[in-house]
């Protein structure tokens, strides 16, 4: 199958190794014609060629078209494009395609093959590339003429070299981001820094890095195989730090012709170059070395191909045409490309398939699927984004400006590390691509400028981040001063930034000096030694300022940290008493013992005052000499529990307290609840937050629980969190949630008046207290030891006499009353059912079971057939006795607790 179109002009294949001036020759030939188009393999190279032609002809006649950038003046004569973005049907006098050997590339080869077969100039066409393409071009392109160009300089093998012995003007090549960064970090430590060049960089970032290398600011370059695609750099030696790469599907060794393309970047114009290996790469085989030095490689046997004649009748028909196989022996169907995978993914989504009903819909869907996956997050996420864009475009209104602005705003952030900035650059490329498509956005000019501006800002930030991480401008200055034994000048500004010889050395974080993370170990010691000379007086000044700072400037974290504003200044550790933790101050040894002691003393004062203020009721109770005997012992137990004790833990002690003792404790705010003995004043958010920290310290926990958000009546009962943690937080687990203990006691008060044996239903007050739905309340009651029986019944109509409506409500009621029966809606005749629950006391017999309703006197409330005094013992698992309950009439001779809110009712019943 010969698919080359009829040529209207001369077709010449200019083949040869690198450094033969092929691209330069193509530019000169294009400028000799009135109009021309040149397709280049990289966006970076396209930008470089564009700048060169603009310098010769001016910007008014030169266009730049890539996937993410489009600069097209009205009088454009010369078009510089990436190969994928070459426009069809321009009818230019001259056409050139660079690096045609990429026709064999598994990922992009089908695009280059299509241009090789179809792209032609009216007067002249140049095919530029490696000699390995000669047989394929001769077979596929009729009447082609061949021109071989020889290298301007010699290329020789230099063997293996350590990075520490890498000569100046060297480029180390890696094939992954991690490998590139690792080599760059090694060069920074050993050589003072390097430039970084990768295909994923934006042209602006790449140019800034290259300029730094070309100007001699750094003597070394770390790059991916992107430098093998025609980038003109002043490189004397190329070292391979790896000889295998991931090609999108698998790890594979580099082909010899790929290594030749990269190694050939050494030696510019007439200057000879060398190549070799570094790191853990084994020396190259002699046969490979000979091939690289003499540029002799096996011819390419197959070119990647994809059917260019697409049919858009249906989605399935389009997929079928894309998957057709070629009939020519020189062509082979390429691997499934990203755009085809995206098309299949979208076609499998029912919502998309239902909307694709016309060939125009199929064509639009295919255009959307061709948006490159710059983000490389996952195929599913990419397909989801494409589905969203397709939905916008199918409406005919394009991508909404407000939505697009929101997407761009999330990306337009110049803070963060190299990885974060690189990801944002990849993200903005998607919207740059969308903005370049005609009719996809409302204001194309605005969004093209907007996305370009964001990309420029991110590019500048990425260049700064790369330079900061991989270029150490201080090394030569510091080493020279150190060898000369000169005193290094260090300064501290009001932000705590420390500079040595005008270069940033680190930061004073509170009373600790944190060295610059980009420093090597030896350099860090040197910087710290100079920095501490300047910091000694600063440490004393800060200590005085901190000691006199008000408590409002200090705080503690929920993990026991101590903060001075935003600065961590120390931490709490377990002390001799639960309510008196000790502090550890974060102070460098070089600051001196006086500073450390002053900081620690101030921190101890702060936490002692904080405990005294937040736990004042409990501390006052512990100091009350009027409390004696059992009451004093109970007050001690309550202090040990930080003001909260589950009642079942102290049931015996509570039983022994008489009413006078209880009254004395109540004067200090102690409440004897049915479920918990607690001090309501200590349930506020501030005491709760501190109580959790103190309890965690006392228990020796590594990670402290965080206090619940204030104001919540219930919180989730999370599996694995101990009940003691909930108690210290002021909650008690019951079912799927935990309820605040003060609200639980209010609920218990309402439950006491119910017939727990015969069964009762929840009333609105119960639901209001808990803030729960009926189903949630049923789960809570079961967690408290009640059985909940679900039922349904006909919903009762509200009785008019219950409350006299007023205002608008009265008018509505009146209107309803006056409505004739025949006018009532038909559906009202059907009985409406409602769900209800009947609750009965049914405790589960276990060691830590919930008690039934309890009086203030400490014993369970007597009910007919309900719970009473435990009778008999049955040992459960673990040796603890289980309790059984039987009915027992109340003892009438028992004195009634005068503080019990049901005392009057009980007295009336006794008469």
PDB file of C-alpha atoms in Angstrom, residues 96-321:
ATOM      1  CA  UNK A  96       9.657  20.151   6.349  1.00  0.00           C
ATOM      2  CA  UNK A  97       9.260  17.297   8.852  1.00  0.00           C
ATOM      3  CA  UNK A  98      12.029  16.915  11.414  1.00  0.00           C
ATOM      4  CA  UNK A  99      13.145  13.688  13.149  1.00  0.00           C
ATOM      5  CA  UNK A 100      11.207  11.417  10.797  1.00  0.00           C
ATOM      6  CA  UNK A 101      12.750   8.362  12.465  1.00  0.00           C
ATOM      7  CA  UNK A 102      10.010   8.874  15.093  1.00  0.00           C
ATOM      8  CA  UNK A 103       7.731   7.118  12.594  1.00  0.00           C
ATOM      9  CA  UNK A 104       8.815   3.983  14.483  1.00  0.00           C
ATOM     10  CA  UNK A 105       7.901   5.378  17.921  1.00  0.00           C
ATOM     11  CA  UNK A 106       5.201   3.207  19.583  1.00  0.00           C
ATOM     12  CA  UNK A 107       3.346   6.216  21.039  1.00  0.00           C
ATOM     13  CA  UNK A 108       3.555   8.954  18.399  1.00  0.00           C
ATOM     14  CA  UNK A 109       4.788   7.076  15.357  1.00  0.00           C
ATOM     15  CA  UNK A 110       1.463   6.981  13.503  1.00  0.00           C
ATOM     16  CA  UNK A 111       1.372  10.818  13.442  1.00  0.00           C
ATOM     17  CA  UNK A 112       4.875  11.070  11.909  1.00  0.00           C
ATOM     18  CA  UNK A 113       4.063   8.324   9.414  1.00  0.00           C
ATOM     19  CA  UNK A 114       0.945  10.209   8.319  1.00  0.00           C
ATOM     20  CA  UNK A 115       2.978  13.393   7.762  1.00  0.00           C
ATOM     21  CA  UNK A 116       5.689  11.433   5.938  1.00  0.00           C
ATOM     22  CA  UNK A 117       3.109  10.033   3.521  1.00  0.00           C
ATOM     23  CA  UNK A 118       0.880  13.076   3.039  1.00  0.00           C
ATOM     24  CA  UNK A 119       2.500  16.403   3.961  1.00  0.00           C
ATOM     25  CA  UNK A 120       3.898  18.061   0.849  1.00  0.00           C
ATOM     26  CA  UNK A 121       5.015  21.535  -0.184  1.00  0.00           C
ATOM     27  CA  UNK A 122       3.994  23.030  -3.512  1.00  0.00           C
ATOM     28  CA  UNK A 123       7.639  23.545  -4.471  1.00  0.00           C
ATOM     29  CA  UNK A 124       9.805  21.702  -1.947  1.00  0.00           C
ATOM     30  CA  UNK A 125       9.490  19.094   0.817  1.00  0.00           C
ATOM     31  CA  UNK A 126      12.286  18.119   3.230  1.00  0.00           C
ATOM     32  CA  UNK A 127      12.269  14.946   5.327  1.00  0.00           C
ATOM     33  CA  UNK A 128      14.890  15.280   8.071  1.00  0.00           C
ATOM     34  CA  UNK A 129      16.123  12.440  10.221  1.00  0.00           C
ATOM     35  CA  UNK A 130      18.376   9.480  10.804  1.00  0.00           C
ATOM     36  CA  UNK A 131      20.005   7.343   8.131  1.00  0.00           C
ATOM     37  CA  UNK A 132      18.052   4.396   9.555  1.00  0.00           C
ATOM     38  CA  UNK A 133      14.953   5.709   7.721  1.00  0.00           C
ATOM     39  CA  UNK A 134      16.473   5.472   4.203  1.00  0.00           C
ATOM     40  CA  UNK A 135      14.958   2.095   3.147  1.00  0.00           C
ATOM     41  CA  UNK A 136      11.487   2.943   4.462  1.00  0.00           C
ATOM     42  CA  UNK A 137      11.423   6.367   2.806  1.00  0.00           C
ATOM     43  CA  UNK A 138      12.665   4.906  -0.480  1.00  0.00           C
ATOM     44  CA  UNK A 139       9.860   2.346  -0.430  1.00  0.00           C
ATOM     45  CA  UNK A 140       7.031   4.663   0.615  1.00  0.00           C
ATOM     46  CA  UNK A 141       7.812   8.057  -0.979  1.00  0.00           C
ATOM     47  CA  UNK A 142       7.919   8.079  -4.809  1.00  0.00           C
ATOM     48  CA  UNK A 143      10.627  10.091  -6.582  1.00  0.00           C
ATOM     49  CA  UNK A 144      12.347  11.029  -3.334  1.00  0.00           C
ATOM     50  CA  UNK A 145      15.923  12.293  -3.513  1.00  0.00           C
ATOM     51  CA  UNK A 146      18.420  11.505  -0.753  1.00  0.00           C
ATOM     52  CA  UNK A 147      21.082  13.744   0.704  1.00  0.00           C
ATOM     53  CA  UNK A 148      23.455  12.512   3.408  1.00  0.00           C
ATOM     54  CA  UNK A 149      25.043  14.999   5.771  1.00  0.00           C
ATOM     55  CA  UNK A 150      28.125  14.178   7.786  1.00  0.00           C
ATOM     56  CA  UNK A 151      28.822  15.183  11.372  1.00  0.00           C
ATOM     57  CA  UNK A 152      30.799  18.375  11.868  1.00  0.00           C
ATOM     58  CA  UNK A 153      32.825  16.901  14.755  1.00  0.00           C
ATOM     59  CA  UNK A 154      34.046  13.567  16.089  1.00  0.00           C
ATOM     60  CA  UNK A 155      32.284  11.589  18.812  1.00  0.00           C
ATOM     61  CA  UNK A 156      34.350   9.232  20.995  1.00  0.00           C
ATOM     62  CA  UNK A 157      33.686   6.950  23.964  1.00  0.00           C
ATOM     63  CA  UNK A 158      35.179   8.100  27.281  1.00  0.00           C
ATOM     64  CA  UNK A 159      34.183   5.127  29.459  1.00  0.00           C
ATOM     65  CA  UNK A 160      32.719   5.363  32.957  1.00  0.00           C
ATOM     66  CA  UNK A 161      33.120   8.443  35.157  1.00  0.00           C
ATOM     67  CA  UNK A 162      32.016   9.232  38.698  1.00  0.00           C
ATOM     68  CA  UNK A 163      29.885  12.320  39.088  1.00  0.00           C
ATOM     69  CA  UNK A 164      32.590  13.846  41.279  1.00  0.00           C
ATOM     70  CA  UNK A 165      34.955  13.639  38.256  1.00  0.00           C
ATOM     71  CA  UNK A 166      32.457  14.756  35.646  1.00  0.00           C
ATOM     72  CA  UNK A 167      34.173  17.327  33.410  1.00  0.00           C
ATOM     73  CA  UNK A 168      32.717  20.822  32.912  1.00  0.00           C
ATOM     74  CA  UNK A 169      30.053  21.274  30.200  1.00  0.00           C
ATOM     75  CA  UNK A 170      28.693  17.774  30.812  1.00  0.00           C
ATOM     76  CA  UNK A 171      25.154  16.486  30.507  1.00  0.00           C
ATOM     77  CA  UNK A 172      23.961  13.515  32.551  1.00  0.00           C
ATOM     78  CA  UNK A 173      20.965  11.785  30.995  1.00  0.00           C
ATOM     79  CA  UNK A 174      18.290   9.892  32.918  1.00  0.00           C
ATOM     80  CA  UNK A 175      14.911   8.465  31.949  1.00  0.00           C
ATOM     81  CA  UNK A 176      12.710   9.160  34.951  1.00  0.00           C
ATOM     82  CA  UNK A 177      11.974  12.193  37.091  1.00  0.00           C
ATOM     83  CA  UNK A 178      13.320  10.448  40.191  1.00  0.00           C
ATOM     84  CA  UNK A 179      16.563   9.566  38.412  1.00  0.00           C
ATOM     85  CA  UNK A 180      16.986  13.117  37.107  1.00  0.00           C
ATOM     86  CA  UNK A 181      16.379  14.662  40.531  1.00  0.00           C
ATOM     87  CA  UNK A 182      18.736  12.215  42.257  1.00  0.00           C
ATOM     88  CA  UNK A 183      21.572  13.030  39.858  1.00  0.00           C
ATOM     89  CA  UNK A 184      20.865  16.760  40.141  1.00  0.00           C
ATOM     90  CA  UNK A 185      20.996  16.576  43.927  1.00  0.00           C
ATOM     91  CA  UNK A 186      24.330  14.724  43.752  1.00  0.00           C
ATOM     92  CA  UNK A 187      25.768  17.355  41.410  1.00  0.00           C
ATOM     93  CA  UNK A 188      24.566  20.142  43.700  1.00  0.00           C
ATOM     94  CA  UNK A 189      26.480  18.681  46.609  1.00  0.00           C
ATOM     95  CA  UNK A 190      29.600  17.836  44.635  1.00  0.00           C
ATOM     96  CA  UNK A 191      29.747  20.499  41.943  1.00  0.00           C
ATOM     97  CA  UNK A 192      27.720  23.370  43.318  1.00  0.00           C
ATOM     98  CA  UNK A 193      24.681  22.840  41.139  1.00  0.00           C
ATOM     99  CA  UNK A 194      23.276  22.030  37.712  1.00  0.00           C
ATOM    100  CA  UNK A 195      20.508  22.917  35.288  1.00  0.00           C
ATOM    101  CA  UNK A 196      17.587  20.560  34.671  1.00  0.00           C
ATOM    102  CA  UNK A 197      15.995  19.990  31.247  1.00  0.00           C
ATOM    103  CA  UNK A 198      13.005  17.682  30.761  1.00  0.00           C
ATOM    104  CA  UNK A 199      10.379  17.410  28.059  1.00  0.00           C
ATOM    105  CA  UNK A 200       7.644  17.971  30.641  1.00  0.00           C
ATOM    106  CA  UNK A 201       8.962  21.456  31.422  1.00  0.00           C
ATOM    107  CA  UNK A 202       7.295  24.429  29.841  1.00  0.00           C
ATOM    108  CA  UNK A 203       9.347  26.282  27.214  1.00  0.00           C
ATOM    109  CA  UNK A 204       9.742  29.226  29.581  1.00  0.00           C
ATOM    110  CA  UNK A 205      11.154  27.054  32.374  1.00  0.00           C
ATOM    111  CA  UNK A 206      13.341  25.068  30.007  1.00  0.00           C
ATOM    112  CA  UNK A 207      14.744  28.216  28.409  1.00  0.00           C
ATOM    113  CA  UNK A 208      15.546  29.709  31.816  1.00  0.00           C
ATOM    114  CA  UNK A 209      17.354  26.524  32.842  1.00  0.00           C
ATOM    115  CA  UNK A 210      19.236  26.332  29.539  1.00  0.00           C
ATOM    116  CA  UNK A 211      20.237  29.999  29.788  1.00  0.00           C
ATOM    117  CA  UNK A 212      21.669  29.343  33.233  1.00  0.00           C
ATOM    118  CA  UNK A 213      23.769  26.519  31.756  1.00  0.00           C
ATOM    119  CA  UNK A 214      24.770  28.374  28.591  1.00  0.00           C
ATOM    120  CA  UNK A 215      25.831  31.474  30.554  1.00  0.00           C
ATOM    121  CA  UNK A 216      28.154  29.391  32.715  1.00  0.00           C
ATOM    122  CA  UNK A 217      26.266  29.915  35.984  1.00  0.00           C
ATOM    123  CA  UNK A 218      26.443  26.131  36.285  1.00  0.00           C
ATOM    124  CA  UNK A 219      28.782  23.757  34.490  1.00  0.00           C
ATOM    125  CA  UNK A 220      26.552  20.704  34.396  1.00  0.00           C
ATOM    126  CA  UNK A 221      23.205  19.684  32.989  1.00  0.00           C
ATOM    127  CA  UNK A 222      20.865  16.853  33.966  1.00  0.00           C
ATOM    128  CA  UNK A 223      18.292  15.962  31.339  1.00  0.00           C
ATOM    129  CA  UNK A 224      15.982  13.336  29.935  1.00  0.00           C
ATOM    130  CA  UNK A 225      16.178  12.101  26.359  1.00  0.00           C
ATOM    131  CA  UNK A 226      14.457  15.369  25.400  1.00  0.00           C
ATOM    132  CA  UNK A 227      17.931  16.764  24.611  1.00  0.00           C
ATOM    133  CA  UNK A 228      18.233  14.179  21.830  1.00  0.00           C
ATOM    134  CA  UNK A 229      15.540  15.912  19.771  1.00  0.00           C
ATOM    135  CA  UNK A 230      17.430  18.783  18.241  1.00  0.00           C
ATOM    136  CA  UNK A 231      17.982  21.088  21.215  1.00  0.00           C
ATOM    137  CA  UNK A 232      21.172  23.010  20.542  1.00  0.00           C
ATOM    138  CA  UNK A 233      23.289  23.097  23.690  1.00  0.00           C
ATOM    139  CA  UNK A 234      26.969  23.646  24.339  1.00  0.00           C
ATOM    140  CA  UNK A 235      27.671  20.102  25.595  1.00  0.00           C
ATOM    141  CA  UNK A 236      31.117  18.539  25.628  1.00  0.00           C
ATOM    142  CA  UNK A 237      30.326  15.207  27.289  1.00  0.00           C
ATOM    143  CA  UNK A 238      27.163  13.107  27.590  1.00  0.00           C
ATOM    144  CA  UNK A 239      26.952  10.525  30.401  1.00  0.00           C
ATOM    145  CA  UNK A 240      24.200   7.910  30.613  1.00  0.00           C
ATOM    146  CA  UNK A 241      22.992   7.331  34.181  1.00  0.00           C
ATOM    147  CA  UNK A 242      20.639   4.630  32.855  1.00  0.00           C
ATOM    148  CA  UNK A 243      20.396   2.592  29.652  1.00  0.00           C
ATOM    149  CA  UNK A 244      16.759   1.505  29.940  1.00  0.00           C
ATOM    150  CA  UNK A 245      13.506   3.441  29.957  1.00  0.00           C
ATOM    151  CA  UNK A 246       9.784   3.026  30.494  1.00  0.00           C
ATOM    152  CA  UNK A 247       8.109   3.400  27.100  1.00  0.00           C
ATOM    153  CA  UNK A 248       4.574   3.801  28.421  1.00  0.00           C
ATOM    154  CA  UNK A 249       3.944   0.073  28.729  1.00  0.00           C
ATOM    155  CA  UNK A 250       7.109  -1.569  30.044  1.00  0.00           C
ATOM    156  CA  UNK A 251      10.740  -1.070  30.960  1.00  0.00           C
ATOM    157  CA  UNK A 252      13.006  -1.859  28.008  1.00  0.00           C
ATOM    158  CA  UNK A 253      16.650  -1.314  27.045  1.00  0.00           C
ATOM    159  CA  UNK A 254      17.422   1.665  24.841  1.00  0.00           C
ATOM    160  CA  UNK A 255      17.820   0.878  21.161  1.00  0.00           C
ATOM    161  CA  UNK A 256      21.281   1.679  19.779  1.00  0.00           C
ATOM    162  CA  UNK A 257      19.888   4.342  17.451  1.00  0.00           C
ATOM    163  CA  UNK A 258      18.164   6.007  20.459  1.00  0.00           C
ATOM    164  CA  UNK A 259      21.459   6.086  22.351  1.00  0.00           C
ATOM    165  CA  UNK A 260      23.169   7.475  19.244  1.00  0.00           C
ATOM    166  CA  UNK A 261      20.612  10.289  19.034  1.00  0.00           C
ATOM    167  CA  UNK A 262      21.334  11.284  22.660  1.00  0.00           C
ATOM    168  CA  UNK A 263      25.088  10.742  22.689  1.00  0.00           C
ATOM    169  CA  UNK A 264      25.373  12.755  19.490  1.00  0.00           C
ATOM    170  CA  UNK A 265      24.469  15.933  21.418  1.00  0.00           C
ATOM    171  CA  UNK A 266      28.051  15.995  22.693  1.00  0.00           C
ATOM    172  CA  UNK A 267      30.261  18.223  20.588  1.00  0.00           C
ATOM    173  CA  UNK A 268      28.779  21.300  18.993  1.00  0.00           C
ATOM    174  CA  UNK A 269      29.579  22.325  15.452  1.00  0.00           C
ATOM    175  CA  UNK A 270      33.334  21.826  15.043  1.00  0.00           C
ATOM    176  CA  UNK A 271      34.068  20.926  18.690  1.00  0.00           C
ATOM    177  CA  UNK A 272      34.575  17.220  19.311  1.00  0.00           C
ATOM    178  CA  UNK A 273      32.461  15.461  21.918  1.00  0.00           C
ATOM    179  CA  UNK A 274      32.619  12.431  24.170  1.00  0.00           C
ATOM    180  CA  UNK A 275      30.069  10.088  25.701  1.00  0.00           C
ATOM    181  CA  UNK A 276      30.124   7.501  28.462  1.00  0.00           C
ATOM    182  CA  UNK A 277      28.291   6.145  31.489  1.00  0.00           C
ATOM    183  CA  UNK A 278      28.079   7.086  35.162  1.00  0.00           C
ATOM    184  CA  UNK A 279      26.581   5.825  38.374  1.00  0.00           C
ATOM    185  CA  UNK A 280      25.768   2.110  38.448  1.00  0.00           C
ATOM    186  CA  UNK A 281      25.626   1.660  34.661  1.00  0.00           C
ATOM    187  CA  UNK A 282      28.078  -0.949  33.384  1.00  0.00           C
ATOM    188  CA  UNK A 283      30.555   0.052  30.656  1.00  0.00           C
ATOM    189  CA  UNK A 284      29.152  -0.242  27.150  1.00  0.00           C
ATOM    190  CA  UNK A 285      29.922  -3.238  24.929  1.00  0.00           C
ATOM    191  CA  UNK A 286      32.594  -2.636  22.252  1.00  0.00           C
ATOM    192  CA  UNK A 287      30.108  -3.372  19.434  1.00  0.00           C
ATOM    193  CA  UNK A 288      27.713  -0.717  20.765  1.00  0.00           C
ATOM    194  CA  UNK A 289      30.548   1.765  21.216  1.00  0.00           C
ATOM    195  CA  UNK A 290      31.625   1.236  17.605  1.00  0.00           C
ATOM    196  CA  UNK A 291      28.080   1.787  16.369  1.00  0.00           C
ATOM    197  CA  UNK A 292      27.712   4.996  18.366  1.00  0.00           C
ATOM    198  CA  UNK A 293      31.080   6.425  17.315  1.00  0.00           C
ATOM    199  CA  UNK A 294      30.539   5.670  13.631  1.00  0.00           C
ATOM    200  CA  UNK A 295      26.774   6.274  13.538  1.00  0.00           C
ATOM    201  CA  UNK A 296      25.992   2.860  12.048  1.00  0.00           C
ATOM    202  CA  UNK A 297      22.611   1.466  13.133  1.00  0.00           C
ATOM    203  CA  UNK A 298      20.242  -1.171  11.806  1.00  0.00           C
ATOM    204  CA  UNK A 299      17.607   0.229   9.427  1.00  0.00           C
ATOM    205  CA  UNK A 300      14.089   0.702  10.725  1.00  0.00           C
ATOM    206  CA  UNK A 301      11.920  -2.146   9.403  1.00  0.00           C
ATOM    207  CA  UNK A 302       8.398  -1.032  10.319  1.00  0.00           C
ATOM    208  CA  UNK A 303       6.665   2.318  10.640  1.00  0.00           C
ATOM    209  CA  UNK A 304       3.760   2.811  12.991  1.00  0.00           C
ATOM    210  CA  UNK A 305       0.500   3.518  11.156  1.00  0.00           C
ATOM    211  CA  UNK A 306      -3.106   4.363  11.898  1.00  0.00           C
ATOM    212  CA  UNK A 307      -5.858   4.662   9.342  1.00  0.00           C
ATOM    213  CA  UNK A 308      -6.269   8.356   8.428  1.00  0.00           C
ATOM    214  CA  UNK A 309      -9.580   7.797   6.589  1.00  0.00           C
ATOM    215  CA  UNK A 310     -12.023   7.863   9.458  1.00  0.00           C
ATOM    216  CA  UNK A 311     -15.774   7.269   9.307  1.00  0.00           C
ATOM    217  CA  UNK A 312     -18.050   9.125  11.718  1.00  0.00           C
ATOM    218  CA  UNK A 313     -21.386   7.405  11.094  1.00  0.00           C
ATOM    219  CA  UNK A 314     -21.407   5.873  14.581  1.00  0.00           C
ATOM    220  CA  UNK A 315     -18.984   5.593  17.439  1.00  0.00           C
ATOM    221  CA  UNK A 316     -18.443   1.895  16.795  1.00  0.00           C
ATOM    222  CA  UNK A 317     -17.765   2.577  13.121  1.00  0.00           C
ATOM    223  CA  UNK A 318     -15.177   5.189  14.073  1.00  0.00           C
ATOM    224  CA  UNK A 319     -13.464   2.738  16.429  1.00  0.00           C
ATOM    225  CA  UNK A 320     -13.483   0.100  13.698  1.00  0.00           C
ATOM    226  CA  UNK A 321     -11.788   2.398  11.180  1.00  0.00           C
TER     227      UNK A 321
END
